PDB file of C-alpha atoms in Angstrom:
ATOM      1  CA  UNK A  12      40.929  97.060 -28.405  1.00 48.00           C
ATOM      2  CA  UNK A  13      40.701  95.945 -31.959  1.00 49.00           C
ATOM      3  CA  UNK A  14      41.380  91.945 -32.648  1.00 52.00           C
ATOM      4  CA  UNK A  15      43.232  92.026 -35.669  1.00 51.00           C
ATOM      5  CA  UNK A  16      43.790  88.717 -37.638  1.00 50.00           C
ATOM      6  CA  UNK A  17      47.784  88.500 -39.155  1.00 52.00           C
ATOM      7  CA  UNK A  18      47.113  85.804 -41.956  1.00 54.00           C
ATOM      8  CA  UNK A  19      49.778  83.708 -42.545  1.00 53.00           C
ATOM      9  CA  UNK A  20      52.275  84.323 -44.311  1.00 50.00           C
ATOM     10  CA  UNK A  21      52.890  81.799 -47.615  1.00 52.00           C
ATOM     11  CA  UNK A  22      56.060  80.596 -46.999  1.00 51.00           C
ATOM     12  CA  UNK A  23      55.437  78.830 -43.512  1.00 52.00           C
ATOM     13  CA  UNK A  24      58.293  78.132 -41.572  1.00 59.00           C
ATOM     14  CA  UNK A  25      60.341  81.326 -42.024  1.00 79.00           C
ATOM     15  CA  UNK A  26      61.818  82.895 -39.387  1.00 83.00           C
ATOM     16  CA  UNK A  27      61.572  86.115 -40.766  1.00 84.00           C
ATOM     17  CA  UNK A  28      57.925  85.821 -40.994  1.00 85.00           C
ATOM     18  CA  UNK A  29      57.539  85.118 -37.208  1.00 87.00           C
ATOM     19  CA  UNK A  30      60.055  88.019 -36.373  1.00 86.00           C
ATOM     20  CA  UNK A  31      57.706  90.182 -38.726  1.00 87.00           C
ATOM     21  CA  UNK A  32      54.208  88.434 -36.608  1.00 85.00           C
ATOM     22  CA  UNK A  33      55.135  89.313 -33.057  1.00 87.00           C
ATOM     23  CA  UNK A  34      56.524  92.868 -34.339  1.00 85.00           C
ATOM     24  CA  UNK A  35      53.062  93.643 -35.781  1.00 85.00           C
ATOM     25  CA  UNK A  36      51.347  92.351 -32.306  1.00 84.00           C
ATOM     26  CA  UNK A  37      53.542  94.392 -30.414  1.00 83.00           C
ATOM     27  CA  UNK A  38      52.747  97.565 -32.017  1.00 83.00           C
ATOM     28  CA  UNK A  39      49.352  96.434 -31.597  1.00 83.00           C
ATOM     29  CA  UNK A  40      49.529  96.375 -28.146  1.00 79.00           C
ATOM     30  CA  UNK A  41      51.446  99.493 -27.337  1.00 77.00           C
ATOM     31  CA  UNK A  42      49.032 101.172 -29.879  1.00 77.00           C
ATOM     32  CA  UNK A  43      45.758 100.112 -27.822  1.00 76.00           C
ATOM     33  CA  UNK A  44      47.519 101.192 -24.175  1.00 70.00           C
ATOM     34  CA  UNK A  45      48.369 104.554 -25.703  1.00 71.00           C
ATOM     35  CA  UNK A  46      44.279 104.710 -26.983  1.00 71.00           C
ATOM     36  CA  UNK A  47      43.037 103.879 -23.957  1.00 65.00           C
ATOM     37  CA  UNK A  48      41.346 106.977 -22.165  1.00 62.00           C
ATOM     38  CA  UNK A  49      43.297 108.568 -18.904  1.00 60.00           C
ATOM     39  CA  UNK A  50      41.751 108.846 -15.563  1.00 59.00           C
ATOM     40  CA  UNK A  51      40.845 112.251 -14.617  1.00 60.00           C
ATOM     41  CA  UNK A  52      40.393 113.876 -10.993  1.00 61.00           C
ATOM     42  CA  UNK A  53      37.321 115.940 -10.611  1.00 68.00           C
ATOM     43  CA  UNK A  54      37.868 119.258  -9.184  1.00 76.00           C
ATOM     44  CA  UNK A  55      35.525 118.541  -5.661  1.00 76.00           C
ATOM     45  CA  UNK A  56      38.665 116.178  -4.979  1.00 76.00           C
ATOM     46  CA  UNK A  57      41.049 118.188  -5.787  1.00 79.00           C
ATOM     47  CA  UNK A  58      39.559 120.459  -3.247  1.00 81.00           C
ATOM     48  CA  UNK A  59      38.780 118.111  -0.460  1.00 79.00           C
ATOM     49  CA  UNK A  60      42.013 116.985  -0.429  1.00 80.00           C
ATOM     50  CA  UNK A  61      43.609 120.799  -0.422  1.00 83.00           C
ATOM     51  CA  UNK A  62      41.789 121.088   2.980  1.00 83.00           C
ATOM     52  CA  UNK A  63      42.623 118.524   4.663  1.00 82.00           C
ATOM     53  CA  UNK A  64      46.344 119.511   4.357  1.00 84.00           C
ATOM     54  CA  UNK A  65      45.313 122.876   5.878  1.00 84.00           C
ATOM     55  CA  UNK A  66      43.635 121.400   8.488  1.00 82.00           C
ATOM     56  CA  UNK A  67      46.566 119.147   9.304  1.00 80.00           C
ATOM     57  CA  UNK A  68      49.449 121.882   8.752  1.00 82.00           C
ATOM     58  CA  UNK A  69      47.230 124.005  11.268  1.00 81.00           C
ATOM     59  CA  UNK A  70      47.340 121.077  13.815  1.00 79.00           C
ATOM     60  CA  UNK A  71      50.945 120.313  13.651  1.00 79.00           C
ATOM     61  CA  UNK A  72      51.614 124.293  14.039  1.00 78.00           C
ATOM     62  CA  UNK A  73      49.525 124.649  17.223  1.00 74.00           C
ATOM     63  CA  UNK A  74      51.201 121.219  19.078  1.00 69.00           C
ATOM     64  CA  UNK A  75      54.568 122.935  18.678  1.00 68.00           C
ATOM     65  CA  UNK A  76      53.385 126.233  19.757  1.00 63.00           C
ATOM     66  CA  UNK A  77      52.046 124.230  22.797  1.00 61.00           C
ATOM     67  CA  UNK A  78      55.463 122.202  23.590  1.00 55.00           C
ATOM     68  CA  UNK A  79      57.515 125.284  22.910  1.00 56.00           C
ATOM     69  CA  UNK A  80      55.362 127.365  25.923  1.00 56.00           C
ATOM     70  CA  UNK A  81      56.588 125.306  28.520  1.00 56.00           C
ATOM     71  CA  UNK A  82      59.636 125.077  27.363  1.00 61.00           C
ATOM     72  CA  UNK A  83      60.008 128.753  27.381  1.00 61.00           C
ATOM     73  CA  UNK A  84      58.379 129.147  30.946  1.00 61.00           C
ATOM     74  CA  UNK A  85      60.643 126.099  32.459  1.00 64.00           C
ATOM     75  CA  UNK A  86      63.982 128.055  30.743  1.00 62.00           C
ATOM     76  CA  UNK A  87      62.560 130.954  32.690  1.00 61.00           C
ATOM     77  CA  UNK A  88      62.282 129.854  36.303  1.00 58.00           C
ATOM     78  CA  UNK A  89      65.593 128.275  35.883  1.00 56.00           C
ATOM     79  CA  UNK A  90      67.540 131.479  35.157  1.00 55.00           C
ATOM     80  CA  UNK A  91      65.348 133.228  37.988  1.00 51.00           C
ATOM     81  CA  UNK A  92      65.193 131.337  40.682  1.00 49.00           C
ATOM     82  CA  UNK A  93      68.330 128.690  40.339  1.00 48.00           C
ATOM     83  CA  UNK A  94      71.916 129.086  39.071  1.00 50.00           C
ATOM     84  CA  UNK A  95      71.811 126.550  36.952  1.00 50.00           C
ATOM     85  CA  UNK A  96      69.437 123.920  35.304  1.00 49.00           C
ATOM     86  CA  UNK A  97      71.043 120.700  37.481  1.00 51.00           C
ATOM     87  CA  UNK A  98      70.082 123.046  40.294  1.00 50.00           C
ATOM     88  CA  UNK A  99      66.466 123.338  39.736  1.00 49.00           C
ATOM     89  CA  UNK A 100      65.952 119.578  38.760  1.00 50.00           C
ATOM     90  CA  UNK A 101      67.856 118.396  42.422  1.00 52.00           C
ATOM     91  CA  UNK A 102      65.703 121.179  43.958  1.00 53.00           C
ATOM     92  CA  UNK A 103      62.857 119.363  42.328  1.00 51.00           C
ATOM     93  CA  UNK A 104      63.785 115.808  43.732  1.00 52.00           C
ATOM     94  CA  UNK A 105      64.159 117.194  47.108  1.00 53.00           C
ATOM     95  CA  UNK A 106      61.244 115.456  47.988  1.00 57.00           C
ATOM     96  CA  UNK A 107      61.702 112.034  46.785  1.00 56.00           C
ATOM     97  CA  UNK A 108      65.036 112.490  48.717  1.00 60.00           C
ATOM     98  CA  UNK A 109      63.304 113.293  51.943  1.00 63.00           C
ATOM     99  CA  UNK A 110      61.462 110.417  51.459  1.00 63.00           C
ATOM    100  CA  UNK A 111      64.197 108.831  50.588  1.00 63.00           C
ATOM    101  CA  UNK A 112      66.033 109.363  53.988  1.00 61.00           C
ATOM    102  CA  UNK A 113      63.017 108.948  55.809  1.00 64.00           C
ATOM    103  CA  UNK A 114      62.971 105.523  54.878  1.00 61.00           C
ATOM    104  CA  UNK A 115      66.622 104.829  55.483  1.00 60.00           C
ATOM    105  CA  UNK A 116      66.000 106.078  58.854  1.00 57.00           C
ATOM    106  CA  UNK A 117      63.292 103.922  59.661  1.00 58.00           C
ATOM    107  CA  UNK A 118      65.170 100.917  58.484  1.00 57.00           C
ATOM    108  CA  UNK A 119      68.071 101.701  60.719  1.00 54.00           C
ATOM    109  CA  UNK A 120      65.903 102.003  63.486  1.00 56.00           C
ATOM    110  CA  UNK A 121      64.257  98.276  62.931  1.00 52.00           C
ATOM    111  CA  UNK A 122      67.781  97.026  62.695  1.00 46.00           C
ATOM    112  CA  UNK A 123      69.013  98.611  65.988  1.00 51.00           C
ATOM    113  CA  UNK A 124      66.450  97.025  67.551  1.00 51.00           C
ATOM    114  CA  UNK A 125      67.106  93.978  66.378  1.00 46.00           C
ATOM    115  CA  UNK A 126      68.900  91.613  68.921  1.00 48.00           C
ATOM    116  CA  UNK A 127      72.101  90.261  67.627  1.00 45.00           C
ATOM    117  CA  UNK A 128      72.645  86.429  66.641  1.00 41.00           C
ATOM    118  CA  UNK A 129      74.570  84.691  68.800  1.00 42.00           C
ATOM    119  CA  UNK A 130      77.911  82.948  67.546  1.00 40.00           C
ATOM    120  CA  UNK A 131      78.285  79.438  66.485  1.00 36.00           C
ATOM    121  CA  UNK A 132      80.743  77.653  68.959  1.00 37.00           C
ATOM    122  CA  UNK A 133      83.786  75.400  67.189  1.00 35.00           C
ATOM    123  CA  UNK A 134      85.249  72.625  68.995  1.00 33.00           C
ATOM    124  CA  UNK A 135      88.109  72.576  67.260  1.00 36.00           C
ATOM    125  CA  UNK A 136      88.783  76.128  68.530  1.00 41.00           C
ATOM    126  CA  UNK A 137      87.931  75.202  71.906  1.00 42.00           C
ATOM    127  CA  UNK A 138      84.333  75.436  73.212  1.00 43.00           C
ATOM    128  CA  UNK A 139      83.601  76.805  76.460  1.00 47.00           C
ATOM    129  CA  UNK A 140      80.191  75.165  77.348  1.00 43.00           C
ATOM    130  CA  UNK A 141      77.651  77.021  80.063  1.00 39.00           C
ATOM    131  CA  UNK A 142      74.576  76.555  81.373  1.00 42.00           C
ATOM    132  CA  UNK A 143      72.896  79.209  79.172  1.00 44.00           C
ATOM    133  CA  UNK A 144      75.481  80.693  76.900  1.00 51.00           C
ATOM    134  CA  UNK A 145      77.978  79.286  74.663  1.00 60.00           C
ATOM    135  CA  UNK A 146      81.181  81.341  73.872  1.00 68.00           C
ATOM    136  CA  UNK A 147      83.472  80.898  70.894  1.00 77.00           C
ATOM    137  CA  UNK A 148      86.630  80.883  71.917  1.00 79.00           C
ATOM    138  CA  UNK A 149      89.572  81.583  69.022  1.00 84.00           C
ATOM    139  CA  UNK A 150      93.202  80.916  68.970  1.00 88.00           C
ATOM    140  CA  UNK A 151      94.403  84.225  70.163  1.00 89.00           C
ATOM    141  CA  UNK A 152      92.042  84.417  73.373  1.00 89.00           C
ATOM    142  CA  UNK A 153      93.551  83.878  76.183  1.00 90.00           C
ATOM    143  CA  UNK A 154      91.650  82.000  78.843  1.00 88.00           C
ATOM    144  CA  UNK A 155      92.239  83.173  82.427  1.00 87.00           C
ATOM    145  CA  UNK A 156      92.841  80.307  84.905  1.00 81.00           C
ATOM    146  CA  UNK A 157      95.250  77.899  86.713  1.00 76.00           C
ATOM    147  CA  UNK A 158      94.422  74.310  85.202  1.00 77.00           C
ATOM    148  CA  UNK A 159      96.414  72.154  82.935  1.00 81.00           C
ATOM    149  CA  UNK A 160      93.413  71.859  80.056  1.00 83.00           C
ATOM    150  CA  UNK A 161      93.608  76.015  80.254  1.00 82.00           C
ATOM    151  CA  UNK A 162      97.180  76.131  79.999  1.00 83.00           C
ATOM    152  CA  UNK A 163      97.009  73.883  76.378  1.00 86.00           C
ATOM    153  CA  UNK A 164      95.125  76.319  74.746  1.00 86.00           C
ATOM    154  CA  UNK A 165      96.628  77.603  71.425  1.00 89.00           C
ATOM    155  CA  UNK A 166      96.017  81.377  73.224  1.00 89.00           C
ATOM    156  CA  UNK A 167      97.739  80.589  76.292  1.00 90.00           C
ATOM    157  CA  UNK A 168     100.497  78.818  74.939  1.00 91.00           C
ATOM    158  CA  UNK A 169     101.184  82.241  72.558  1.00 91.00           C
ATOM    159  CA  UNK A 170     100.716  84.343  75.378  1.00 92.00           C
ATOM    160  CA  UNK A 171     103.467  82.020  77.292  1.00 92.00           C
ATOM    161  CA  UNK A 172     105.708  83.014  74.525  1.00 92.00           C
ATOM    162  CA  UNK A 173     105.633  86.351  74.480  1.00 92.00           C
ATOM    163  CA  UNK A 174     106.057  86.377  78.314  1.00 92.00           C
ATOM    164  CA  UNK A 175     109.184  84.742  77.863  1.00 92.00           C
ATOM    165  CA  UNK A 176     110.420  87.574  75.318  1.00 92.00           C
ATOM    166  CA  UNK A 177     109.320  90.515  77.371  1.00 92.00           C
ATOM    167  CA  UNK A 178     110.376  89.200  81.089  1.00 90.00           C
ATOM    168  CA  UNK A 179     113.970  90.376  80.351  1.00 90.00           C
ATOM    169  CA  UNK A 180     113.412  93.907  79.533  1.00 91.00           C
ATOM    170  CA  UNK A 181     110.676  93.623  82.260  1.00 92.00           C
ATOM    171  CA  UNK A 182     112.957  92.987  84.905  1.00 91.00           C
ATOM    172  CA  UNK A 183     115.590  95.781  83.657  1.00 91.00           C
ATOM    173  CA  UNK A 184     113.047  98.271  83.786  1.00 90.00           C
ATOM    174  CA  UNK A 185     114.185 101.078  85.799  1.00 88.00           C
ATOM    175  CA  UNK A 186     110.166 102.546  86.429  1.00 91.00           C
ATOM    176  CA  UNK A 187     106.772 101.142  86.674  1.00 92.00           C
ATOM    177  CA  UNK A 188     105.769 103.127  83.942  1.00 92.00           C
ATOM    178  CA  UNK A 189     107.944 101.480  81.461  1.00 93.00           C
ATOM    179  CA  UNK A 190     106.849  98.040  82.968  1.00 92.00           C
ATOM    180  CA  UNK A 191     103.466  99.151  82.439  1.00 93.00           C
ATOM    181  CA  UNK A 192     104.232  99.852  78.516  1.00 93.00           C
ATOM    182  CA  UNK A 193     105.753  96.235  78.195  1.00 93.00           C
ATOM    183  CA  UNK A 194     102.266  94.780  79.209  1.00 94.00           C
ATOM    184  CA  UNK A 195     100.480  97.042  77.034  1.00 94.00           C
ATOM    185  CA  UNK A 196     101.914  96.282  74.627  1.00 94.00           C
ATOM    186  CA  UNK A 197     101.714  92.617  75.407  1.00 94.00           C
ATOM    187  CA  UNK A 198      97.779  93.023  75.193  1.00 94.00           C
ATOM    188  CA  UNK A 199      97.841  95.041  72.125  1.00 94.00           C
ATOM    189  CA  UNK A 200      99.660  92.490  70.292  1.00 92.00           C
ATOM    190  CA  UNK A 201      96.896  89.764  71.189  1.00 92.00           C
ATOM    191  CA  UNK A 202      94.061  92.609  70.298  1.00 92.00           C
ATOM    192  CA  UNK A 203      95.784  93.322  67.187  1.00 92.00           C
ATOM    193  CA  UNK A 204      95.503  89.398  66.258  1.00 90.00           C
ATOM    194  CA  UNK A 205      93.091  88.557  63.551  1.00 89.00           C
ATOM    195  CA  UNK A 206      90.385  87.630  65.129  1.00 89.00           C
ATOM    196  CA  UNK A 207      91.292  90.104  67.636  1.00 90.00           C
ATOM    197  CA  UNK A 208      92.286  88.612  70.902  1.00 91.00           C
ATOM    198  CA  UNK A 209      90.392  88.497  74.502  1.00 92.00           C
ATOM    199  CA  UNK A 210      91.412  87.737  77.961  1.00 92.00           C
ATOM    200  CA  UNK A 211      88.176  85.772  79.256  1.00 90.00           C
ATOM    201  CA  UNK A 212      87.285  84.617  82.456  1.00 86.00           C
ATOM    202  CA  UNK A 213      84.490  82.305  84.031  1.00 79.00           C
ATOM    203  CA  UNK A 214      81.968  83.987  86.297  1.00 78.00           C
ATOM    204  CA  UNK A 215      80.211  82.422  89.256  1.00 80.00           C
ATOM    205  CA  UNK A 216      77.582  81.491  86.777  1.00 79.00           C
ATOM    206  CA  UNK A 217      79.055  79.286  84.693  1.00 74.00           C
ATOM    207  CA  UNK A 218      79.540  82.201  81.579  1.00 78.00           C
ATOM    208  CA  UNK A 219      82.903  82.931  80.072  1.00 77.00           C
ATOM    209  CA  UNK A 220      83.081  87.259  79.579  1.00 86.00           C
ATOM    210  CA  UNK A 221      86.028  89.348  78.247  1.00 89.00           C
ATOM    211  CA  UNK A 222      87.861  90.832  81.522  1.00 89.00           C
ATOM    212  CA  UNK A 223      88.336  94.165  79.390  1.00 91.00           C
ATOM    213  CA  UNK A 224      91.360  96.755  78.375  1.00 93.00           C
ATOM    214  CA  UNK A 225      92.256  97.303  82.123  1.00 93.00           C
ATOM    215  CA  UNK A 226      92.244  94.064  83.542  1.00 93.00           C
ATOM    216  CA  UNK A 227      94.003  92.564  80.994  1.00 93.00           C
ATOM    217  CA  UNK A 228      97.080  94.698  81.236  1.00 94.00           C
ATOM    218  CA  UNK A 229      97.172  94.013  85.071  1.00 93.00           C
ATOM    219  CA  UNK A 230      96.926  90.337  84.929  1.00 92.00           C
ATOM    220  CA  UNK A 231      99.718  90.750  82.342  1.00 93.00           C
ATOM    221  CA  UNK A 232     101.563  92.903  84.334  1.00 93.00           C
ATOM    222  CA  UNK A 233     100.975  89.895  87.447  1.00 92.00           C
ATOM    223  CA  UNK A 234     102.174  87.158  85.612  1.00 91.00           C
ATOM    224  CA  UNK A 235     105.266  88.808  84.404  1.00 92.00           C
ATOM    225  CA  UNK A 236     106.476  90.081  87.663  1.00 92.00           C
ATOM    226  CA  UNK A 237     105.888  86.639  88.584  1.00 91.00           C
ATOM    227  CA  UNK A 238     107.938  85.267  85.565  1.00 89.00           C
ATOM    228  CA  UNK A 239     110.585  87.501  86.668  1.00 88.00           C
ATOM    229  CA  UNK A 240     111.090  86.960  90.399  1.00 87.00           C
ATOM    230  CA  UNK A 241     110.627  82.891  89.728  1.00 84.00           C
ATOM    231  CA  UNK A 242     113.375  83.500  86.806  1.00 75.00           C
ATOM    232  CA  UNK A 243     116.117  85.567  88.212  1.00 65.00           C
ATOM    233  CA  UNK A 244     116.042  84.246  91.748  1.00 62.00           C
ATOM    234  CA  UNK A 245     119.286  84.507  93.507  1.00 52.00           C
ATOM    235  CA  UNK A 246     120.367  81.399  94.816  1.00 50.00           C
ATOM    236  CA  UNK A 247     121.489  82.564  98.764  1.00 54.00           C
ATOM    237  CA  UNK A 248     125.230  81.281  99.297  1.00 52.00           C
ATOM    238  CA  UNK A 249     126.226  80.149 102.633  1.00 56.00           C
ATOM    239  CA  UNK A 250     128.911  82.502 104.095  1.00 55.00           C
ATOM    240  CA  UNK A 251     132.328  80.416 104.448  1.00 55.00           C
ATOM    241  CA  UNK A 252     135.062  81.378 106.893  1.00 54.00           C
ATOM    242  CA  UNK A 253     138.314  82.759 105.026  1.00 53.00           C
ATOM    243  CA  UNK A 254     140.781  79.893 104.430  1.00 53.00           C
ATOM    244  CA  UNK A 255     143.406  80.005 107.523  1.00 52.00           C
ATOM    245  CA  UNK A 256     147.106  81.002 107.379  1.00 50.00           C
ATOM    246  CA  UNK A 257     149.445  79.126 108.826  1.00 50.00           C
ATOM    247  CA  UNK A 258     151.866  81.006 110.730  1.00 50.00           C
ATOM    248  CA  UNK A 259     155.464  79.925 110.565  1.00 52.00           C
ATOM    249  CA  UNK A 260     157.221  79.696 114.201  1.00 55.00           C
ATOM    250  CA  UNK A 261     160.445  81.652 113.727  1.00 53.00           C
ATOM    251  CA  UNK A 262     163.376  79.544 114.194  1.00 52.00           C
ATOM    252  CA  UNK A 263     165.639  79.960 117.370  1.00 50.00           C
ATOM    253  CA  UNK A 264     169.046  79.200 117.651  1.00 46.00           C
ATOM    254  CA  UNK A 265     168.401  76.196 119.687  1.00 46.00           C
ATOM    255  CA  UNK A 266     166.248  74.643 116.835  1.00 48.00           C
ATOM    256  CA  UNK A 267     169.446  75.708 114.486  1.00 48.00           C
ATOM    257  CA  UNK A 268     171.802  73.902 116.971  1.00 47.00           C
ATOM    258  CA  UNK A 269     169.408  70.458 116.795  1.00 47.00           C
TER     259      UNK A 269
END
C-alpha cells in the first residue's frame, strides 16, 4: 500500500475540504485491496481433494449395498415362510415368550407353596378366641349354639329375623321339597352377603370352623320346624257337656183346674 499524504487545503475548517479528503482516502483503500495479489490453489491440492471425494462416494455406495442386501433377504424370508411380517416377528419372539411363560409358571408354583396368612381378629364384630387359632367372625356369620351371649351376635339376630319371615310359608308348604327350598333360600341369602356369611360351630379342641352348606341347610330346617311347632301350637280345649234342655211337663186337666 502506498502512503500518500494529502496536503491540507488553504481554507481550513471548510466542510467541502473535509469531505473531499475522506473520499480520496476511501478511493486509495479500495484501490489497494483491488491491486492485492489473489490466493491461488495449486494443481496438486485440487487433485488430492478430488481423490478424497471419490473415495467418500465409493464408501457410501458400499454401505448402502450392504444395508439393502439383508433387507431384501429378510423380505424374501417373510414372503416365503410367513404370511406377513407380523407373523414373522411373532415367531421370532417365540423363544422369548416361552421363557416368560416358564418364569410365570415358576412364580405361580412358589405362590401355591406359600401358606396363607391367618386373618386378623376384630373385637367389634365378635372375637372368638381359641387355644391355637383366632377366627374372625363377621357381622354376617351365624354362630351355632344356645347361650345368651351367642344369641346377641348380629348375625344370629338377623338369622332370627329371616326365620320369623319364613316360618309361616314353611308351615304352609305341602311337601318336604318345598320346605327344603325355603331352608336353602335362607342359607343362600346368608352366603350372598358381603362378606359372605357362614355357619360356625366350636369343635372339641376349641376351634371355630364352618359346618358347610349341607349342615347349614339341616340346621335351618330344624330351627324352622321348631319355630313352627312353638308358634302354631294349638291349645287343647276341654270337652264341655252339651247344654241341658229343660223339658216342660205336660199340663193336665187337674193342674188347670187347680
